[in-house]
Tab-separated table of C-alpha atoms in Angstrom:
chain	number	residue	atom	x	y	z
A	813	UNK	CA	-1.063	-1.663	15.725
A	814	UNK	CA	1.275	-3.982	17.491
A	815	UNK	CA	2.222	-7.336	16.844
A	816	UNK	CA	0.093	-8.557	19.630
A	817	UNK	CA	-3.080	-7.107	18.193
A	818	UNK	CA	-2.142	-8.450	15.038
A	819	UNK	CA	-1.647	-12.306	15.915
A	820	UNK	CA	-5.313	-12.265	17.329
A	821	UNK	CA	-7.209	-11.607	14.061
A	822	UNK	CA	-7.078	-13.977	10.608
A	823	UNK	CA	-5.437	-12.304	8.128
A	824	UNK	CA	-5.833	-12.289	4.321
A	825	UNK	CA	-2.854	-11.511	2.475
A	826	UNK	CA	-2.707	-10.843	-1.279
A	827	UNK	CA	0.442	-10.361	-3.588
A	828	UNK	CA	-0.229	-7.292	-5.584
A	829	UNK	CA	3.010	-7.452	-7.702
A	830	UNK	CA	6.117	-9.306	-8.505
A	831	UNK	CA	9.114	-7.792	-10.207
A	832	UNK	CA	12.021	-9.303	-11.436
A	833	UNK	CA	15.192	-7.259	-11.409
A	834	UNK	CA	18.520	-8.295	-13.208
A	835	UNK	CA	22.004	-7.245	-12.420
A	836	UNK	CA	24.622	-7.691	-14.506
A	837	UNK	CA	27.954	-9.092	-13.310
A	838	UNK	CA	30.930	-10.658	-14.729
A	839	UNK	CA	29.651	-13.979	-15.276
A	840	UNK	CA	26.052	-13.224	-16.635
A	841	UNK	CA	22.930	-11.687	-15.102
A	842	UNK	CA	21.839	-12.109	-11.561
A	843	UNK	CA	18.496	-11.894	-10.632
A	844	UNK	CA	16.511	-10.944	-7.698
A	845	UNK	CA	12.562	-10.351	-6.925
A	846	UNK	CA	10.422	-7.782	-5.255
A	847	UNK	CA	6.943	-8.184	-4.154
A	848	UNK	CA	4.433	-6.030	-3.234
A	849	UNK	CA	1.775	-7.180	-0.865
A	850	UNK	CA	-0.984	-6.366	1.126
A	851	UNK	CA	-2.638	-7.721	4.133
A	852	UNK	CA	-5.786	-7.421	6.008
A	853	UNK	CA	-8.188	-8.577	8.355
A	854	UNK	CA	-11.553	-8.387	6.286
A	855	UNK	CA	-12.774	-6.059	9.008
A	856	UNK	CA	-11.104	-2.707	8.227
A	857	UNK	CA	-7.530	-3.167	9.123
A	858	UNK	CA	-4.783	-3.039	6.020
A	859	UNK	CA	-1.384	-3.064	5.506
A	860	UNK	CA	1.126	-2.845	2.541
A	861	UNK	CA	4.522	-4.174	2.517
A	862	UNK	CA	7.498	-4.286	0.149
A	863	UNK	CA	9.919	-7.503	0.093
A	864	UNK	CA	13.068	-7.667	-1.551
A	865	UNK	CA	15.069	-11.253	-2.033
A	866	UNK	CA	16.787	-13.366	-4.242
A	867	UNK	CA	13.726	-15.743	-4.269
A	868	UNK	CA	10.168	-15.213	-4.972
A	869	UNK	CA	8.803	-16.853	-1.535
A	870	UNK	CA	11.541	-14.966	0.295
A	871	UNK	CA	10.509	-11.724	-1.366
A	872	UNK	CA	6.791	-12.301	-0.450
A	873	UNK	CA	7.686	-13.169	3.180
A	874	UNK	CA	9.432	-10.237	3.764
A	875	UNK	CA	6.723	-8.104	2.261
A	876	UNK	CA	4.022	-9.969	4.794
A	877	UNK	CA	6.165	-9.186	7.813
A	878	UNK	CA	6.157	-5.370	6.937
A	879	UNK	CA	2.676	-4.934	5.714
A	880	UNK	CA	1.606	-6.664	9.162
A	881	UNK	CA	4.064	-3.963	10.849
A	882	UNK	CA	2.146	-1.210	9.100
A	883	UNK	CA	-1.382	-1.933	9.396
A	884	UNK	CA	-4.072	0.798	10.235
A	885	UNK	CA	-7.942	0.896	10.524
A	886	UNK	CA	-9.881	1.907	7.841
A	887	UNK	CA	-13.450	3.192	8.782
A	888	UNK	CA	-16.145	1.193	7.158
A	889	UNK	CA	-19.994	1.744	6.841
A	890	UNK	CA	-22.417	-1.446	6.158
A	891	UNK	CA	-20.123	-3.024	3.676
A	892	UNK	CA	-18.914	0.218	1.914
A	893	UNK	CA	-16.905	3.231	2.918
A	894	UNK	CA	-18.721	6.521	4.442
A	895	UNK	CA	-18.023	8.993	1.776
A	896	UNK	CA	-16.816	9.668	-1.628
A	897	UNK	CA	-12.953	10.382	-1.126
A	898	UNK	CA	-9.880	11.104	-3.482
A	899	UNK	CA	-6.288	9.724	-2.910
A	900	UNK	CA	-3.029	10.869	-4.675
A	901	UNK	CA	0.259	9.669	-5.064
A	902	UNK	CA	2.776	10.856	-7.751
A	903	UNK	CA	0.951	10.638	-10.976
A	904	UNK	CA	-1.550	8.009	-9.573
A	905	UNK	CA	-4.593	9.075	-8.608
A	906	UNK	CA	-7.437	6.765	-7.226
A	907	UNK	CA	-11.510	7.944	-6.638
A	908	UNK	CA	-13.546	6.037	-4.311
A	909	UNK	CA	-17.083	5.933	-4.145
A	910	UNK	CA	-19.450	4.430	-1.637
A	911	UNK	CA	-21.933	1.743	-3.190
A	912	UNK	CA	-25.376	0.738	-2.532
A	913	UNK	CA	-25.837	-2.668	-0.958
A	914	UNK	CA	-25.339	-5.825	-3.659
A	915	UNK	CA	-23.359	-3.247	-6.096
A	916	UNK	CA	-20.074	-5.196	-5.447
A	917	UNK	CA	-16.655	-4.268	-6.060
A	918	UNK	CA	-16.341	-2.513	-8.927
A	919	UNK	CA	-12.562	-1.747	-9.748
A	920	UNK	CA	-9.447	-2.616	-11.407
A	921	UNK	CA	-6.725	-5.288	-10.426
A	922	UNK	CA	-5.094	-3.412	-7.707
A	923	UNK	CA	-7.733	-1.493	-6.194
A	924	UNK	CA	-9.876	-4.468	-6.000
A	925	UNK	CA	-7.524	-6.513	-4.097
A	926	UNK	CA	-6.985	-3.973	-1.686
A	927	UNK	CA	-10.870	-3.516	-1.333
A	928	UNK	CA	-11.309	-7.435	-0.740
A	929	UNK	CA	-8.467	-7.587	1.574
A	930	UNK	CA	-9.876	-4.702	3.722
A	931	UNK	CA	-13.404	-6.089	3.714
A	932	UNK	CA	-15.134	-3.589	1.381
A	933	UNK	CA	-18.181	-5.494	-0.095
A	934	UNK	CA	-19.731	-2.639	-2.239
A	935	UNK	CA	-17.637	0.054	-3.831
A	936	UNK	CA	-17.112	2.088	-6.882
A	937	UNK	CA	-13.501	3.057	-8.016
A	938	UNK	CA	-11.554	4.769	-10.734
A	939	UNK	CA	-8.001	4.714	-11.261
A	940	UNK	CA	-6.714	7.836	-12.893
A	941	UNK	CA	-3.315	8.441	-14.219
A	942	UNK	CA	-0.411	6.156	-13.542
A	943	UNK	CA	-1.196	2.486	-13.943
A	944	UNK	CA	2.025	1.495	-11.896
A	945	UNK	CA	1.002	-1.079	-9.025
A	946	UNK	CA	3.107	0.853	-6.404
A	947	UNK	CA	1.608	4.250	-7.065
A	948	UNK	CA	-1.809	3.061	-7.403
A	949	UNK	CA	-1.535	1.037	-3.972
A	950	UNK	CA	-0.091	4.092	-2.174
A	951	UNK	CA	-3.165	6.655	-3.736
A	952	UNK	CA	-5.474	4.124	-2.486
A	953	UNK	CA	-3.950	3.877	0.791
A	954	UNK	CA	-3.896	7.990	0.940
A	955	UNK	CA	-7.755	7.807	0.266
A	956	UNK	CA	-8.341	5.379	3.293
A	957	UNK	CA	-6.370	7.863	5.473
A	958	UNK	CA	-8.779	10.599	4.304
A	959	UNK	CA	-11.864	8.384	5.197
A	960	UNK	CA	-13.621	9.848	8.558
A	961	UNK	CA	-16.479	7.952	10.433
A	962	UNK	CA	-19.670	9.872	10.482
A	963	UNK	CA	-19.795	10.166	14.421
A	964	UNK	CA	-15.970	11.890	14.424
A	965	UNK	CA	-17.255	14.238	11.711
A	966	UNK	CA	-20.404	14.983	13.831
A	967	UNK	CA	-18.334	15.235	16.967
A	968	UNK	CA	-15.926	17.987	15.189
A	969	UNK	CA	-18.979	20.102	13.852
A	970	UNK	CA	-20.573	20.199	17.269
A	971	UNK	CA	-17.981	21.234	19.570
A	972	UNK	CA	-18.398	24.066	21.622
A	973	UNK	CA	-16.430	27.078	23.420
A	974	UNK	CA	-15.702	24.761	26.148
A	975	UNK	CA	-13.498	22.041	24.122
A	976	UNK	CA	-11.384	24.951	22.317
A	977	UNK	CA	-12.570	25.622	19.219
A	978	UNK	CA	-12.165	29.347	18.245
A	979	UNK	CA	-13.455	30.734	21.383
A	980	UNK	CA	-13.264	34.570	19.942
A	981	UNK	CA	-15.158	33.334	17.057
A	982	UNK	CA	-17.910	31.940	18.976
A	983	UNK	CA	-18.147	34.889	20.974
A	984	UNK	CA	-18.222	37.082	18.013
A	985	UNK	CA	-20.990	35.072	16.294
A	986	UNK	CA	-23.057	34.979	19.539
A	987	UNK	CA	-22.627	39.031	19.681
A	988	UNK	CA	-24.002	38.809	15.989
A	989	UNK	CA	-20.743	41.230	14.941
A	990	UNK	CA	-17.371	40.545	13.283
A	991	UNK	CA	-14.353	40.203	15.374
A	992	UNK	CA	-12.368	43.050	16.442
A	993	UNK	CA	-9.003	43.498	14.541
A	994	UNK	CA	-6.773	45.687	16.382
A	995	UNK	CA	-4.078	47.525	13.854
A	996	UNK	CA	-1.027	48.440	15.540
A	997	UNK	CA	0.569	52.010	14.425
């Protein structure tokens, strides 16, 4: 998404994690902060950003700017996700399952914040492995990127020879014989 499309929406932002980092210098310790922020419009668009600064508000502001630049669309179906999906990043693993209407968001802290920002009303989740917020966020985003609309999947399954999907295999299937493999000597 470009910046013009982002400004049209009312964006919701949530701070996932703030980390204080200390650098030891001659006069003592110098503290800086990093903030992990997610931004969404509540209708399927979401982005994540990390900001670093010497003060917390500046770190959050930088994270928001980066998150707005990295927004993408998540396919939703009736307030939930279209199919079960699993996302991995490092040692973090997140399992997302669609839920029936009225279930609510059954998720831990990081995944719950992401689900609320993207606009998911009903979902079942399980975070397995690492509980590092950065890994859980990236694993959740990996799962979101694997999601497909049911219409897209149906179109992929019904493509014909004219659209270029394995014409040799389709011809062989229509002739009820296996494709001929030529061996060179």
